Coordinates of C-alpha atoms and ligand atoms in Angstrom, one line a residue:
M201 CA 88.6 145.2 180.6
T202 CA 84.8 144.2 179.7
E203 CA 82.8 146.0 176.7
K204 CA 80.5 147.6 179.6
E205 CA 83.7 148.8 182.1
K206 CA 85.4 150.4 178.4
H207 CA 81.9 152.4 177.5
E208 CA 81.5 153.6 181.3
I209 CA 85.2 154.8 181.1
E210 CA 84.4 156.5 178.1
L211 CA 81.3 158.2 180.0
E212 CA 83.4 159.6 182.3
I213 CA 86.0 160.8 179.8
I214 CA 82.8 162.5 177.7
E215 CA 81.4 164.4 181.1
D216 CA 85.1 165.9 181.8
A217 CA 85.7 166.9 178.4
K218 CA 82.8 168.2 178.3
E219 CA 83.8 170.1 181.8
V220 CA 86.4 171.2 180.1
L221 CA 84.9 172.8 177.2
K222 CA 82.5 174.6 180.1
N223 CA 85.2 175.6 181.9
N224 CA 87.2 177.1 178.9
S225 CA 83.9 178.4 177.6
S226 CA 83.7 183.3 177.4
G227 CA 80.2 183.6 176.3
A228 CA 79.9 182.7 172.7
F229 CA 83.1 181.1 171.9
T230 CA 86.3 179.1 174.0
N231 CA 89.7 180.1 174.8
P232 CA 92.0 177.1 174.3
S233 CA 93.2 178.0 177.0
K234 CA 92.2 180.5 180.1
L235 CA 95.2 181.1 181.2
L236 CA 97.4 180.3 178.6
Y237 CA 95.2 181.3 175.6
P238 CA 93.1 184.5 176.5
H239 CA 91.5 185.1 173.1
Q240 CA 89.8 183.3 170.4
W241 CA 92.1 181.1 168.0
F242 CA 90.6 180.2 164.2
W243 CA 91.6 176.9 163.4
D244 CA 90.9 175.6 167.6
S245 CA 87.2 177.0 167.4
C246 CA 86.9 175.0 164.3
F247 CA 87.7 172.1 165.5
I248 CA 86.3 172.9 169.6
S249 CA 83.0 173.5 167.6
I250 CA 83.1 169.6 165.8
G251 CA 83.4 168.4 169.3
I252 CA 80.2 170.7 171.0
R253 CA 78.4 170.1 168.0
H254 CA 77.9 166.6 169.0
Y255 CA 75.7 167.8 172.4
D256 CA 75.2 171.2 171.5
T257 CA 74.4 172.6 167.7
E258 CA 73.5 176.6 169.0
R259 CA 76.4 176.4 171.4
A260 CA 78.5 175.4 168.3
Q261 CA 77.6 177.6 165.4
D262 CA 77.6 180.0 168.5
E263 CA 81.8 179.2 168.2
I264 CA 81.6 180.0 163.9
L265 CA 79.9 183.1 164.7
S266 CA 81.9 184.4 166.4
L267 CA 84.9 183.9 164.5
L268 CA 82.8 186.0 161.9
K269 CA 82.8 189.2 163.8
G270 CA 86.7 189.1 163.6
Q271 CA 87.0 188.5 159.5
W272 CA 88.4 191.4 157.7
K273 CA 86.6 193.7 154.8
N274 CA 88.5 191.5 152.1
G275 CA 87.5 188.0 153.3
M276 CA 90.1 187.3 155.9
I277 CA 89.5 185.4 158.8
P278 CA 92.7 186.6 161.4
N279 CA 94.4 183.6 163.9
I280 CA 93.7 185.7 166.5
V281 CA 89.9 187.5 167.2
F282 CA 90.0 189.7 170.6
H283 CA 86.7 190.3 171.5
G284 CA 85.8 191.9 174.4
Q285 CA 87.2 195.7 176.4
V286 CA 90.7 194.0 175.6
Y287 CA 92.8 197.4 174.2
K288 CA 94.8 198.0 177.4
L289 CA 95.7 193.9 176.6
K290 CA 99.6 193.2 175.1
L291 CA 98.8 191.6 172.2
P292 CA 96.2 193.5 170.8
K293 CA 98.0 196.0 171.4
M294 CA 101.3 194.0 169.5
W295 CA 98.4 193.1 166.6
R296 CA 97.2 196.9 166.2
S297 CA 94.8 196.0 163.1
E298 CA 93.7 198.4 162.7
V299 CA 96.7 199.8 160.3
N300 CA 95.5 197.7 157.8
P301 CA 92.0 199.5 155.7
F302 CA 90.9 196.4 155.9
S303 CA 90.2 195.3 159.0
P304 CA 87.1 195.2 161.1
D305 CA 86.1 198.6 162.7
D306 CA 84.4 197.3 166.2
I307 CA 86.9 194.6 167.2
K308 CA 90.8 193.9 167.4
T309 CA 92.7 191.2 165.9
S310 CA 95.9 189.9 164.2
G311 CA 96.5 190.7 161.6
I312 CA 97.2 187.1 159.5
T313 CA 95.2 184.2 159.3
Q314 CA 95.0 180.4 160.5
P315 CA 94.8 176.8 158.1
P316 CA 91.3 177.2 156.2
M317 CA 89.6 174.2 159.3
L318 CA 86.3 177.2 158.2
A319 CA 84.1 174.7 155.7
D320 CA 84.9 171.1 157.5
A321 CA 83.4 172.4 160.8
V322 CA 80.7 173.9 159.3
V323 CA 79.6 170.8 157.3
K324 CA 80.3 168.7 160.3
I325 CA 78.3 171.0 162.3
G326 CA 75.6 170.7 159.1
E327 CA 75.6 166.9 159.5
K328 CA 73.7 167.1 163.5
L329 CA 70.8 169.0 161.2
D330 CA 67.8 168.8 159.9
L331 CA 67.3 169.6 156.0
A332 CA 65.9 172.5 156.8
E333 CA 68.6 173.5 159.6
R334 CA 70.8 172.7 157.4
K335 CA 70.4 175.1 155.3
N336 CA 69.3 178.0 157.2
W337 CA 72.9 177.1 158.9
Y338 CA 74.7 176.4 154.7
R339 CA 72.8 180.2 154.5
M340 CA 74.8 181.0 157.3
V341 CA 78.3 181.3 156.7
Y342 CA 78.4 180.3 152.6
Q343 CA 79.0 184.2 151.8
N344 CA 82.2 184.7 154.5
I345 CA 83.8 181.5 153.4
I346 CA 82.9 182.2 149.2
K347 CA 84.5 185.5 151.0
Y348 CA 88.1 183.4 152.4
H349 CA 88.2 181.6 150.0
E350 CA 88.5 183.7 147.4
W351 CA 90.8 185.7 149.3
L352 CA 93.6 183.0 149.9
Y353 CA 93.3 183.2 146.1
N354 CA 93.7 186.6 145.3
E355 CA 96.1 187.6 147.6
R356 CA 98.1 184.6 148.5
D357 CA 98.8 183.0 145.4
P358 CA 99.6 185.6 143.3
R359 CA 101.2 183.8 140.7
K360 CA 97.9 181.6 140.4
Q361 CA 99.6 178.6 140.6
G362 CA 97.1 176.2 143.1
L363 CA 99.0 176.9 146.0
V364 CA 98.5 179.6 148.8
L365 CA 101.3 180.9 149.9
L366 CA 101.8 182.5 154.2
I367 CA 103.8 184.9 155.2
H368 CA 104.2 183.9 159.6
P369 CA 105.0 180.7 160.5
W370 CA 102.2 181.2 162.9
E371 CA 100.2 181.2 159.7
S372 CA 100.7 177.1 159.6
G373 CA 99.7 177.0 163.2
L374 CA 102.9 174.4 163.9
D375 CA 104.4 177.8 164.9
N376 CA 108.4 176.4 165.4
S377 CA 108.1 172.7 162.9
P378 CA 111.0 173.2 161.4
P379 CA 110.7 173.4 157.4
W380 CA 110.7 177.3 158.7
M381 CA 112.3 177.1 161.5
D382 CA 115.3 176.0 158.8
E383 CA 114.5 178.3 156.1
L384 CA 113.8 181.1 158.9
H385 CA 116.7 180.9 160.7
K386 CA 118.4 180.6 157.2
N387 CA 116.8 183.3 156.0
L388 CA 115.4 185.5 157.5
T389 CA 116.9 185.9 161.1
P390 CA 118.9 189.1 162.3
K391 CA 122.7 189.4 163.0
W392 CA 121.4 191.0 166.4
I393 CA 119.8 187.7 167.1
H394 CA 121.9 186.0 166.1
Y395 CA 124.9 187.9 168.2
L396 CA 122.3 187.9 171.2
E397 CA 121.8 183.9 171.1
K398 CA 125.6 183.4 171.1
T399 CA 126.8 185.5 173.8
K400 CA 123.4 184.0 175.8
L401 CA 122.4 187.5 176.5
D402 CA 119.1 185.7 174.7
S403 CA 118.3 183.9 177.8
L404 CA 117.6 187.9 178.8
Y405 CA 114.5 187.7 177.0
S406 CA 112.7 185.0 178.8
I407 CA 111.8 187.7 181.6
F408 CA 109.8 189.0 179.1
R409 CA 108.3 185.9 178.0
Y410 CA 104.3 185.1 179.0
D411 CA 104.1 181.2 178.0
T412 CA 106.6 180.1 179.7
K413 CA 105.5 182.0 183.1
F414 CA 103.0 178.2 183.0
V415 CA 105.0 176.1 180.3
P416 CA 108.8 175.3 181.3
S417 CA 110.8 176.5 178.9
Y418 CA 112.3 173.2 177.7
Q419 CA 108.1 171.8 176.3
R420 CA 108.4 175.9 174.4
L421 CA 110.3 177.3 171.8
N422 CA 113.6 178.7 172.8
N423 CA 113.8 182.4 173.3
T424 CA 116.1 182.9 169.9
D425 CA 113.2 181.4 167.9
A426 CA 110.2 183.1 169.9
M427 CA 112.2 186.9 169.2
C428 CA 112.3 185.9 165.9
L429 CA 109.0 185.0 165.5
Y430 CA 108.1 188.5 167.6
Y431 CA 110.2 190.3 165.2
M432 CA 108.8 188.7 162.0
Q433 CA 105.7 190.0 163.4
R434 CA 106.8 193.5 164.2
K435 CA 108.2 193.2 159.9
L436 CA 104.8 192.0 158.5
R437 CA 103.0 195.5 160.9
N438 CA 105.4 197.6 159.4
Q439 CA 103.9 196.9 156.1
Q440 CA 100.5 197.2 157.2
Y441 CA 100.2 193.0 156.1
I442 CA 99.9 194.1 153.0
T443 CA 100.8 190.8 151.1
D444 CA 101.8 192.9 148.3
R445 CA 103.9 194.7 150.2
I446 CA 105.7 192.2 152.4
L447 CA 107.0 190.5 150.2
G448 CA 109.0 193.3 148.0
H449 CA 110.8 193.5 151.7
D450 CA 113.8 190.8 152.7
S451 CA 110.8 188.1 153.7
F452 CA 110.2 184.7 153.3
A453 CA 106.6 183.5 151.9
I454 CA 106.4 178.8 152.0
E455 CA 104.1 177.5 150.0
D456 CA 102.9 175.4 153.5
L457 CA 101.8 171.7 153.0
T458 CA 99.2 171.7 156.2
F459 CA 97.7 174.9 154.6
N460 CA 97.0 173.9 151.0
C461 CA 96.3 170.5 151.9
I462 CA 93.3 171.8 154.7
L463 CA 92.8 174.1 151.4
A464 CA 91.6 171.7 148.8
K465 CA 89.7 169.5 151.3
A466 CA 88.0 173.0 152.4
N467 CA 86.6 173.9 149.1
Y468 CA 85.7 170.6 148.9
Y469 CA 83.5 170.9 151.7
L470 CA 82.8 174.9 150.1
R471 CA 81.5 172.8 147.3
K472 CA 79.1 170.7 149.8
I473 CA 78.0 172.9 151.1
A474 CA 76.6 174.9 147.6
K475 CA 75.0 172.1 146.4
T476 CA 73.1 172.1 149.4
L477 CA 71.8 175.3 149.5
N478 CA 71.6 175.2 145.0
K479 CA 74.5 177.3 144.2
T480 CA 77.0 177.1 141.4
L481 CA 80.4 179.3 143.9
P482 CA 81.9 182.8 141.5
S483 CA 83.6 180.6 138.6
N484 CA 86.6 182.1 139.0
L485 CA 87.1 180.6 142.3
M486 CA 86.6 177.3 141.1
K487 CA 89.1 177.6 138.5
N488 CA 91.6 178.3 141.3
M489 CA 90.6 175.3 143.4
E490 CA 90.7 172.8 140.2
L491 CA 94.4 174.7 140.6
T492 CA 94.1 173.5 144.1
D493 CA 94.2 169.6 143.8
K494 CA 97.0 169.6 141.0
A495 CA 99.3 171.7 142.5
I496 CA 99.0 169.4 145.6
Q497 CA 100.7 166.3 143.4
E498 CA 103.7 169.1 142.6
L499 CA 105.0 169.1 146.7
W500 CA 105.9 165.6 146.1
D501 CA 109.4 164.6 146.4
D502 CA 110.5 161.2 144.1
S503 CA 113.9 161.1 145.5
T504 CA 113.1 160.9 149.1
G505 CA 109.6 158.9 148.7
Q506 CA 107.7 162.8 150.9
F507 CA 105.5 165.9 150.3
Y508 CA 107.5 168.8 151.7
S509 CA 106.3 172.8 151.4
R510 CA 107.9 174.9 148.8
D511 CA 110.1 177.5 149.5
Y512 CA 107.7 180.8 147.5
L513 CA 110.5 182.9 146.4
T514 CA 112.9 179.9 145.6
H515 CA 110.3 177.2 143.9
E516 CA 112.4 174.6 145.9
L517 CA 110.9 171.7 147.9
I518 CA 112.1 172.3 151.8
K519 CA 112.9 168.9 151.8
V520 CA 112.2 168.8 156.2
P521 CA 110.4 166.1 157.1
S522 CA 107.1 166.5 159.6
I523 CA 104.0 165.3 160.3
A524 CA 103.2 168.1 157.8
S525 CA 104.2 165.3 155.2
L526 CA 101.4 162.9 156.0
M527 CA 98.6 166.1 155.7
P528 CA 97.7 164.6 152.0
L529 CA 96.0 162.3 152.9
Y530 CA 93.4 164.2 154.6
S531 CA 92.8 166.8 151.6
G532 CA 91.7 163.7 149.6
V533 CA 93.1 164.6 146.5
I534 CA 96.2 162.4 146.4
D535 CA 96.6 159.2 143.9
R536 CA 96.9 156.2 146.7
D537 CA 100.1 154.2 145.4
K538 CA 101.4 158.2 147.6
A539 CA 98.4 157.4 150.3
I540 CA 99.8 154.2 150.3
H541 CA 103.6 155.4 151.1
L542 CA 102.2 157.5 153.8
V543 CA 100.8 154.8 155.4
K544 CA 103.7 152.9 155.2
S545 CA 106.2 155.7 156.8
I546 CA 102.9 156.6 160.3
E547 CA 103.9 152.5 160.3
S548 CA 108.2 152.9 159.9
H549 CA 110.0 153.1 163.3
D550 CA 112.8 155.4 161.1
S551 CA 109.7 157.5 161.4
F552 CA 106.5 158.4 162.4
S553 CA 106.2 155.1 164.8
M554 CA 106.4 155.6 168.3
P555 CA 104.7 154.3 171.2
F556 CA 102.4 157.1 171.5
P557 CA 101.6 158.1 167.9
I558 CA 101.9 160.2 166.0
P559 CA 105.2 162.5 167.1
S560 CA 104.7 166.3 165.6
V561 CA 108.6 165.4 163.6
P562 CA 109.1 161.7 162.8
V563 CA 112.0 160.2 165.3
K564 CA 115.3 160.1 163.2
S565 CA 115.0 163.8 161.3
E566 CA 117.8 165.9 163.7
W567 CA 114.9 167.8 164.5
F568 CA 113.1 165.5 167.0
D569 CA 113.0 166.3 170.5
Q570 CA 110.4 164.3 172.8
N571 CA 108.3 167.8 175.0
R572 CA 109.3 171.1 172.8
Y573 CA 106.5 172.1 171.3
W574 CA 106.1 171.3 167.8
Q575 CA 109.7 169.6 167.5
G576 CA 108.4 166.2 168.3
P577 CA 105.2 165.9 170.6
T578 CA 101.8 164.6 169.9
W579 CA 99.3 166.5 169.0
I580 CA 95.5 165.9 169.1
N581 CA 94.4 168.0 166.0
T582 CA 97.3 166.1 163.7
N583 CA 96.4 162.8 165.1
W584 CA 92.3 164.3 164.1
L585 CA 93.1 165.1 160.6
V586 CA 95.3 162.2 159.3
I587 CA 92.8 159.7 161.4
E588 CA 90.2 161.3 158.2
G589 CA 93.2 161.6 155.7
L590 CA 93.4 157.7 156.5
K591 CA 89.4 156.6 156.5
N592 CA 89.6 159.4 152.7
Y593 CA 91.3 156.2 151.3
G594 CA 89.5 152.6 153.6
F595 CA 92.7 152.4 155.6
N596 CA 89.9 152.6 158.7
D597 CA 91.7 150.1 160.6
H598 CA 95.1 151.9 161.2
A599 CA 92.4 154.4 161.7
E600 CA 91.4 153.2 164.5
I601 CA 94.4 151.9 166.0
I602 CA 95.5 155.6 165.6
K603 CA 92.7 156.7 167.3
K604 CA 92.4 153.9 169.8
R605 CA 96.1 154.8 171.0
T606 CA 95.3 158.4 171.5
M607 CA 93.0 157.8 173.6
E608 CA 94.6 156.0 175.3
L609 CA 96.6 159.1 176.1
I610 CA 93.9 161.0 177.0
E611 CA 93.2 158.8 179.0
H612 CA 96.4 158.7 181.3
S613 CA 97.4 162.6 180.7
G614 CA 94.3 163.7 180.3
F615 CA 93.0 166.5 178.0
S616 CA 96.7 168.8 177.4
E617 CA 97.8 170.2 175.0
Y618 CA 99.8 168.1 172.8
F619 CA 102.1 164.5 175.1
N620 CA 105.4 163.3 174.7
P621 CA 105.5 160.6 172.4
I622 CA 107.5 157.6 173.8
D623 CA 106.4 157.9 177.7
G624 CA 103.0 159.8 177.2
S625 CA 103.5 161.8 179.0
P626 CA 101.5 165.5 179.8
L627 CA 102.5 168.6 177.7
G628 CA 102.5 172.5 177.6
I629 CA 99.0 172.9 180.0
D630 CA 96.4 170.7 181.0
N631 CA 93.2 171.4 179.9
F632 CA 93.7 172.3 176.6
S633 CA 90.1 172.9 174.8
W634 CA 90.7 171.2 171.7
S635 CA 92.1 168.0 173.2
A636 CA 88.7 168.0 175.1
A637 CA 86.8 169.0 171.9
L638 CA 88.3 166.0 169.4
A639 CA 88.2 163.3 172.4
I640 CA 84.3 163.9 172.1
D641 CA 84.2 163.9 168.8
F642 CA 86.1 160.3 168.6
L643 CA 83.8 158.8 170.9
M644 CA 81.5 159.9 169.6
T645 CA 81.7 159.6 166.2
Ligands
GLC69 C1 100.1 178.5 169.4 C2 99.7 177.3 168.6 C3 98.4 177.1 167.3 C4 97.4 177.3 168.6 C5 97.0 179.0 169.1 C6 96.1 178.5 170.4 O1 100.3 179.2 169.2 O2 100.7 176.2 168.1 O3 98.2 176.1 166.4 O4 96.2 177.4 167.6 O5 99.0 178.2 169.8 O6 96.1 177.6 171.4

């Protein structure tokens, strides 16, 4: 293929991606998918604005500002914001954010958060603005980011160790990722769900499921896992989404690796924003931020040569491998020798190397399933995070290779939600917003 032909294909992908983002737009914000996810999601909007900033900085800013309309009075940013007249819809009714006194008065939201991609998105949008506009933009969101990071440390790091705990797998953004499901199966699956599974009565649950009306069930969570997640959500609602209360009941909590790596990077971007504005961050927050950079190192396990999430209650590493193991590259706070180790696992055929990398679970894992959601398929956002991470440590050639393979996936299978890592076939819903937005970012950065 000539350079000219390659360029034409890239231009076509950019135009198609813009069209997807236009069709998924709901006024000031973008749905991850009009069909499957008809609301606003936290980290989706961050990835979406990172793509949109290349051709419409105003819309990219609006995306973030609409998300912040859902921010709680205590600083929490929910993973879902329900804009408009949604009171009769199933999801807002299920969450009932009003049970918590800090939820916003004029807008319904979920009651839990998602990986803190906000500061990265804000800075990436800022890169496309001139200095005066950038300062203005940063001023608009500075307090929101501070309040959010303070909430994370105050509410979710009770032992003041620098690692934030999560109370539901949905908060990790990688809903049914093996480390989470392993813990859930061991600790929290109620007897009645086991009973339904044994008697195969769990199949009846399909009637109530919304996702499998659009996507074949073998590509989604199985019924037992889906029931467990909804059961857990209900328990959180009963405790009004108050962390103290939740921890006091028979719950489980995880210091999630992906989340904390993203937090470390978000802290880096927050420092950058403060510097541009000539401001000093609150001293308590700064202390906590420093702790995070150090605490991520504690998640390394020498015997297996990997980073892992940690169980908050038992303080033990959850040694179940997943794509999260690579996220310390994105954090930028690990030593170079560990980063080299991670790069080797990306190259290894026993681990993450596959025809269409990077699988969400390494191929040798007993959990690996090439088609099932976060248990094997390749996702564009995690590829984006790993590529950013490789660049942090100067592995630019590796970053280029993964970017090239990611664009091949998109060229052949469109802007799917996720992809089969063996044959590259499309999985999940099509015309998925962050796949489109991050393709634009790959091609225009
Ligand atoms: C699923 C994904 C999550 C995403 C949401 C909306 O729940 O696991 O990461 O934010 O869908 O796209």
